[in-house]
Amino acid sequence: MSRRKPKKRESPVSFQLTPMIDMTFLLLIFFMVTARLTDEDTNQEIRLAEAPSAVEPVERTGRFVINVNADGAFLLGTAEISEAALKRRLEAEVQRDPDLRVYLRADRESIYQHTKVLNKIASEAGVAEAIYATLQSP
């Protein structure tokens, strides 16, 4: 007697969504972790001066942000940095990117002397372009 093999039921071909969802979440996490947000460098406690000719910058990426608080202290993000350390840091950044653009954010209560010192440090470090942040006056 010959035995017949029972026919295997073939499962329908389908698209598996689980690996696609896993990859999407992995990419999302990767970009969230590695993305550098511009706002992280801009100290929100700095109150910028107002100017009638202030304009919104078209491109905000690729800028090295330096904050000056009302007391005249230099800040990178929220961390205070000395003049000598700032100069070394700027020199290193200029070595990495000769066309470095610096974004200077000074508090409206800080005196001009602090900004003058910052300009001197930036020029001695070889900074190509310095941009001052201001708010547009109403």
JSON list of C-alpha atoms in Angstrom, two decimals:
[
{"chain": "A", "resi": 1, "resn": "MET", "atom": "CA", "xyz": [0.00, 0.00, 0.00]},
{"chain": "A", "resi": 2, "resn": "SER", "atom": "CA", "xyz": [1.27, 3.33, -0.87]},
{"chain": "A", "resi": 3, "resn": "ARG", "atom": "CA", "xyz": [0.73, 6.10, 1.48]},
{"chain": "A", "resi": 4, "resn": "ARG", "atom": "CA", "xyz": [0.08, 9.47, 0.18]},
{"chain": "A", "resi": 5, "resn": "LYS", "atom": "CA", "xyz": [1.71, 12.40, 1.78]},
{"chain": "A", "resi": 6, "resn": "PRO", "atom": "CA", "xyz": [-0.76, 14.91, 2.97]},
{"chain": "A", "resi": 7, "resn": "LYS", "atom": "CA", "xyz": [-0.53, 18.16, 1.12]},
{"chain": "A", "resi": 8, "resn": "LYS", "atom": "CA", "xyz": [1.05, 20.91, 3.09]},
{"chain": "A", "resi": 9, "resn": "ARG", "atom": "CA", "xyz": [-0.95, 23.96, 3.34]},
{"chain": "A", "resi": 10, "resn": "GLU", "atom": "CA", "xyz": [1.02, 26.87, 1.99]},
{"chain": "A", "resi": 11, "resn": "SER", "atom": "CA", "xyz": [0.77, 30.04, 3.94]},
{"chain": "A", "resi": 12, "resn": "PRO", "atom": "CA", "xyz": [0.00, 33.11, 1.92]},
{"chain": "A", "resi": 13, "resn": "VAL", "atom": "CA", "xyz": [2.92, 35.39, 1.20]},
{"chain": "A", "resi": 14, "resn": "SER", "atom": "CA", "xyz": [2.70, 38.51, 3.30]},
{"chain": "A", "resi": 15, "resn": "PHE", "atom": "CA", "xyz": [4.77, 41.54, 4.09]},
{"chain": "A", "resi": 16, "resn": "GLN", "atom": "CA", "xyz": [6.25, 41.48, 7.59]},
{"chain": "A", "resi": 17, "resn": "LEU", "atom": "CA", "xyz": [5.84, 44.83, 9.30]},
{"chain": "A", "resi": 18, "resn": "THR", "atom": "CA", "xyz": [7.69, 44.03, 12.52]},
{"chain": "A", "resi": 19, "resn": "PRO", "atom": "CA", "xyz": [11.24, 44.35, 11.10]},
{"chain": "A", "resi": 20, "resn": "MET", "atom": "CA", "xyz": [10.24, 47.55, 9.31]},
{"chain": "A", "resi": 21, "resn": "ILE", "atom": "CA", "xyz": [8.87, 49.06, 12.52]},
{"chain": "A", "resi": 22, "resn": "ASP", "atom": "CA", "xyz": [12.00, 47.97, 14.44]},
{"chain": "A", "resi": 23, "resn": "MET", "atom": "CA", "xyz": [14.26, 49.67, 11.89]},
{"chain": "A", "resi": 24, "resn": "THR", "atom": "CA", "xyz": [12.16, 52.82, 11.95]},
{"chain": "A", "resi": 25, "resn": "PHE", "atom": "CA", "xyz": [12.43, 53.09, 15.73]},
{"chain": "A", "resi": 26, "resn": "LEU", "atom": "CA", "xyz": [16.16, 52.37, 15.65]},
{"chain": "A", "resi": 27, "resn": "LEU", "atom": "CA", "xyz": [16.72, 55.12, 13.07]},
{"chain": "A", "resi": 28, "resn": "LEU", "atom": "CA", "xyz": [14.54, 57.51, 15.05]},
{"chain": "A", "resi": 29, "resn": "ILE", "atom": "CA", "xyz": [16.51, 56.86, 18.24]},
{"chain": "A", "resi": 30, "resn": "PHE", "atom": "CA", "xyz": [19.81, 57.19, 16.36]},
{"chain": "A", "resi": 31, "resn": "PHE", "atom": "CA", "xyz": [18.91, 60.59, 14.94]},
{"chain": "A", "resi": 32, "resn": "MET", "atom": "CA", "xyz": [17.50, 61.83, 18.25]},
{"chain": "A", "resi": 33, "resn": "VAL", "atom": "CA", "xyz": [20.70, 60.91, 20.06]},
{"chain": "A", "resi": 34, "resn": "THR", "atom": "CA", "xyz": [23.16, 62.21, 17.47]},
{"chain": "A", "resi": 35, "resn": "ALA", "atom": "CA", "xyz": [21.36, 65.37, 16.40]},
{"chain": "A", "resi": 36, "resn": "ARG", "atom": "CA", "xyz": [22.80, 68.56, 17.77]},
{"chain": "A", "resi": 37, "resn": "LEU", "atom": "CA", "xyz": [20.14, 71.12, 18.34]},
{"chain": "A", "resi": 38, "resn": "THR", "atom": "CA", "xyz": [20.96, 74.77, 17.86]},
{"chain": "A", "resi": 39, "resn": "ASP", "atom": "CA", "xyz": [18.97, 75.79, 20.91]},
{"chain": "A", "resi": 40, "resn": "GLU", "atom": "CA", "xyz": [21.18, 73.77, 23.23]},
{"chain": "A", "resi": 41, "resn": "ASP", "atom": "CA", "xyz": [23.95, 76.35, 22.82]},
{"chain": "A", "resi": 42, "resn": "THR", "atom": "CA", "xyz": [21.77, 79.40, 23.18]},
{"chain": "A", "resi": 43, "resn": "ASN", "atom": "CA", "xyz": [21.45, 80.22, 26.85]},
{"chain": "A", "resi": 44, "resn": "GLN", "atom": "CA", "xyz": [17.81, 81.16, 27.33]},
{"chain": "A", "resi": 45, "resn": "GLU", "atom": "CA", "xyz": [18.61, 83.43, 30.32]},
{"chain": "A", "resi": 46, "resn": "ILE", "atom": "CA", "xyz": [20.42, 85.87, 28.03]},
{"chain": "A", "resi": 47, "resn": "ARG", "atom": "CA", "xyz": [18.19, 88.86, 27.25]},
{"chain": "A", "resi": 48, "resn": "LEU", "atom": "CA", "xyz": [19.27, 90.16, 23.86]},
{"chain": "A", "resi": 49, "resn": "ALA", "atom": "CA", "xyz": [19.38, 93.81, 22.91]},
{"chain": "A", "resi": 50, "resn": "GLU", "atom": "CA", "xyz": [16.78, 95.16, 20.50]},
{"chain": "A", "resi": 51, "resn": "ALA", "atom": "CA", "xyz": [17.59, 96.76, 17.14]},
{"chain": "A", "resi": 52, "resn": "PRO", "atom": "CA", "xyz": [15.22, 98.08, 14.48]},
{"chain": "A", "resi": 53, "resn": "SER", "atom": "CA", "xyz": [17.39, 96.63, 11.70]},
{"chain": "A", "resi": 54, "resn": "ALA", "atom": "CA", "xyz": [17.60, 93.12, 13.18]},
{"chain": "A", "resi": 55, "resn": "VAL", "atom": "CA", "xyz": [16.79, 90.31, 10.75]},
{"chain": "A", "resi": 56, "resn": "GLU", "atom": "CA", "xyz": [16.20, 86.60, 11.26]},
{"chain": "A", "resi": 57, "resn": "PRO", "atom": "CA", "xyz": [19.20, 84.61, 9.98]},
{"chain": "A", "resi": 58, "resn": "VAL", "atom": "CA", "xyz": [18.44, 82.39, 7.00]},
{"chain": "A", "resi": 59, "resn": "GLU", "atom": "CA", "xyz": [20.81, 79.61, 8.00]},
{"chain": "A", "resi": 60, "resn": "ARG", "atom": "CA", "xyz": [21.45, 78.80, 11.65]},
{"chain": "A", "resi": 61, "resn": "THR", "atom": "CA", "xyz": [23.56, 75.67, 11.30]},
{"chain": "A", "resi": 62, "resn": "GLY", "atom": "CA", "xyz": [27.32, 75.54, 11.53]},
{"chain": "A", "resi": 63, "resn": "ARG", "atom": "CA", "xyz": [27.68, 78.36, 14.02]},
{"chain": "A", "resi": 64, "resn": "PHE", "atom": "CA", "xyz": [29.75, 78.36, 17.17]},
{"chain": "A", "resi": 65, "resn": "VAL", "atom": "CA", "xyz": [27.63, 80.07, 19.83]},
{"chain": "A", "resi": 66, "resn": "ILE", "atom": "CA", "xyz": [29.19, 82.18, 22.59]},
{"chain": "A", "resi": 67, "resn": "ASN", "atom": "CA", "xyz": [26.99, 83.79, 25.24]},
{"chain": "A", "resi": 68, "resn": "VAL", "atom": "CA", "xyz": [27.90, 86.77, 27.45]},
{"chain": "A", "resi": 69, "resn": "ASN", "atom": "CA", "xyz": [25.73, 87.18, 30.53]},
{"chain": "A", "resi": 70, "resn": "ALA", "atom": "CA", "xyz": [24.92, 90.45, 32.29]},
{"chain": "A", "resi": 71, "resn": "ASP", "atom": "CA", "xyz": [27.93, 90.06, 34.60]},
{"chain": "A", "resi": 72, "resn": "GLY", "atom": "CA", "xyz": [30.29, 89.72, 31.63]},
{"chain": "A", "resi": 73, "resn": "ALA", "atom": "CA", "xyz": [31.00, 86.01, 32.03]},
{"chain": "A", "resi": 74, "resn": "PHE", "atom": "CA", "xyz": [31.52, 84.02, 28.82]},
{"chain": "A", "resi": 75, "resn": "LEU", "atom": "CA", "xyz": [29.32, 80.95, 28.46]},
{"chain": "A", "resi": 76, "resn": "LEU", "atom": "CA", "xyz": [29.29, 77.99, 26.11]},
{"chain": "A", "resi": 77, "resn": "GLY", "atom": "CA", "xyz": [25.75, 76.75, 26.50]},
{"chain": "A", "resi": 78, "resn": "THR", "atom": "CA", "xyz": [25.20, 77.12, 30.24]},
{"chain": "A", "resi": 79, "resn": "ALA", "atom": "CA", "xyz": [28.81, 76.41, 31.27]},
{"chain": "A", "resi": 80, "resn": "GLU", "atom": "CA", "xyz": [31.05, 79.35, 32.14]},
{"chain": "A", "resi": 81, "resn": "ILE", "atom": "CA", "xyz": [34.44, 79.46, 30.41]},
{"chain": "A", "resi": 82, "resn": "SER", "atom": "CA", "xyz": [37.51, 81.62, 31.04]},
{"chain": "A", "resi": 83, "resn": "GLU", "atom": "CA", "xyz": [39.00, 83.94, 28.41]},
{"chain": "A", "resi": 84, "resn": "ALA", "atom": "CA", "xyz": [42.09, 81.74, 27.97]},
{"chain": "A", "resi": 85, "resn": "ALA", "atom": "CA", "xyz": [40.03, 78.55, 27.66]},
{"chain": "A", "resi": 86, "resn": "LEU", "atom": "CA", "xyz": [37.69, 80.24, 25.19]},
{"chain": "A", "resi": 87, "resn": "LYS", "atom": "CA", "xyz": [40.61, 81.34, 23.04]},
{"chain": "A", "resi": 88, "resn": "ARG", "atom": "CA", "xyz": [42.06, 77.80, 23.02]},
{"chain": "A", "resi": 89, "resn": "ARG", "atom": "CA", "xyz": [38.66, 76.38, 22.15]},
{"chain": "A", "resi": 90, "resn": "LEU", "atom": "CA", "xyz": [38.15, 78.86, 19.30]},
{"chain": "A", "resi": 91, "resn": "GLU", "atom": "CA", "xyz": [41.65, 78.17, 17.93]},
{"chain": "A", "resi": 92, "resn": "ALA", "atom": "CA", "xyz": [40.85, 74.43, 17.91]},
{"chain": "A", "resi": 93, "resn": "GLU", "atom": "CA", "xyz": [37.53, 75.08, 16.17]},
{"chain": "A", "resi": 94, "resn": "VAL", "atom": "CA", "xyz": [39.24, 77.28, 13.54]},
{"chain": "A", "resi": 95, "resn": "GLN", "atom": "CA", "xyz": [41.79, 74.52, 12.91]},
{"chain": "A", "resi": 96, "resn": "ARG", "atom": "CA", "xyz": [38.91, 72.12, 12.31]},
{"chain": "A", "resi": 97, "resn": "ASP", "atom": "CA", "xyz": [36.90, 74.60, 10.22]},
{"chain": "A", "resi": 98, "resn": "PRO", "atom": "CA", "xyz": [38.82, 77.59, 8.79]},
{"chain": "A", "resi": 99, "resn": "ASP", "atom": "CA", "xyz": [35.53, 79.25, 7.73]},
{"chain": "A", "resi": 100, "resn": "LEU", "atom": "CA", "xyz": [34.15, 79.14, 11.27]},
{"chain": "A", "resi": 101, "resn": "ARG", "atom": "CA", "xyz": [31.24, 81.48, 11.92]},
{"chain": "A", "resi": 102, "resn": "VAL", "atom": "CA", "xyz": [30.76, 82.63, 15.51]},
{"chain": "A", "resi": 103, "resn": "TYR", "atom": "CA", "xyz": [27.37, 83.64, 16.84]},
{"chain": "A", "resi": 104, "resn": "LEU", "atom": "CA", "xyz": [27.79, 86.18, 19.66]},
{"chain": "A", "resi": 105, "resn": "ARG", "atom": "CA", "xyz": [24.90, 86.55, 22.07]},
{"chain": "A", "resi": 106, "resn": "ALA", "atom": "CA", "xyz": [25.42, 89.30, 24.64]},
{"chain": "A", "resi": 107, "resn": "ASP", "atom": "CA", "xyz": [22.96, 90.21, 27.37]},
{"chain": "A", "resi": 108, "resn": "ARG", "atom": "CA", "xyz": [21.50, 93.71, 27.00]},
{"chain": "A", "resi": 109, "resn": "GLU", "atom": "CA", "xyz": [22.76, 94.56, 30.50]},
{"chain": "A", "resi": 110, "resn": "SER", "atom": "CA", "xyz": [26.39, 93.64, 29.75]},
{"chain": "A", "resi": 111, "resn": "ILE", "atom": "CA", "xyz": [28.74, 96.53, 29.08]},
{"chain": "A", "resi": 112, "resn": "TYR", "atom": "CA", "xyz": [30.54, 97.03, 25.80]},
{"chain": "A", "resi": 113, "resn": "GLN", "atom": "CA", "xyz": [33.92, 96.18, 27.38]},
{"chain": "A", "resi": 114, "resn": "HIS", "atom": "CA", "xyz": [32.89, 92.50, 27.64]},
{"chain": "A", "resi": 115, "resn": "THR", "atom": "CA", "xyz": [31.95, 92.40, 23.97]},
{"chain": "A", "resi": 116, "resn": "LYS", "atom": "CA", "xyz": [35.18, 94.15, 23.04]},
{"chain": "A", "resi": 117, "resn": "VAL", "atom": "CA", "xyz": [37.20, 91.46, 24.86]},
{"chain": "A", "resi": 118, "resn": "LEU", "atom": "CA", "xyz": [35.18, 88.77, 23.09]},
{"chain": "A", "resi": 119, "resn": "ASN", "atom": "CA", "xyz": [35.89, 90.38, 19.70]},
{"chain": "A", "resi": 120, "resn": "LYS", "atom": "CA", "xyz": [39.60, 90.46, 20.48]},
{"chain": "A", "resi": 121, "resn": "ILE", "atom": "CA", "xyz": [39.64, 86.78, 21.50]},
{"chain": "A", "resi": 122, "resn": "ALA", "atom": "CA", "xyz": [37.76, 85.77, 18.35]},
{"chain": "A", "resi": 123, "resn": "SER", "atom": "CA", "xyz": [40.00, 87.76, 16.02]},
{"chain": "A", "resi": 124, "resn": "GLU", "atom": "CA", "xyz": [43.19, 86.45, 17.66]},
{"chain": "A", "resi": 125, "resn": "ALA", "atom": "CA", "xyz": [41.88, 82.90, 17.27]},
{"chain": "A", "resi": 126, "resn": "GLY", "atom": "CA", "xyz": [41.37, 83.48, 13.52]},
{"chain": "A", "resi": 127, "resn": "VAL", "atom": "CA", "xyz": [37.58, 83.49, 13.38]},
{"chain": "A", "resi": 128, "resn": "ALA", "atom": "CA", "xyz": [36.35, 84.21, 9.84]},
{"chain": "A", "resi": 129, "resn": "GLU", "atom": "CA", "xyz": [32.98, 85.73, 10.66]},
{"chain": "A", "resi": 130, "resn": "ALA", "atom": "CA", "xyz": [31.25, 86.99, 13.81]},
{"chain": "A", "resi": 131, "resn": "ILE", "atom": "CA", "xyz": [27.52, 87.54, 13.91]},
{"chain": "A", "resi": 132, "resn": "TYR", "atom": "CA", "xyz": [25.81, 89.48, 16.71]},
{"chain": "A", "resi": 133, "resn": "ALA", "atom": "CA", "xyz": [22.42, 88.35, 17.94]},
{"chain": "A", "resi": 134, "resn": "THR", "atom": "CA", "xyz": [19.74, 90.99, 18.48]},
{"chain": "A", "resi": 135, "resn": "LEU", "atom": "CA", "xyz": [15.99, 91.05, 18.64]},
{"chain": "A", "resi": 136, "resn": "GLN", "atom": "CA", "xyz": [13.91, 93.12, 16.26]},
{"chain": "A", "resi": 137, "resn": "SER", "atom": "CA", "xyz": [12.40, 96.05, 18.12]},
{"chain": "A", "resi": 138, "resn": "PRO", "atom": "CA", "xyz": [8.64, 96.41, 17.83]}
]
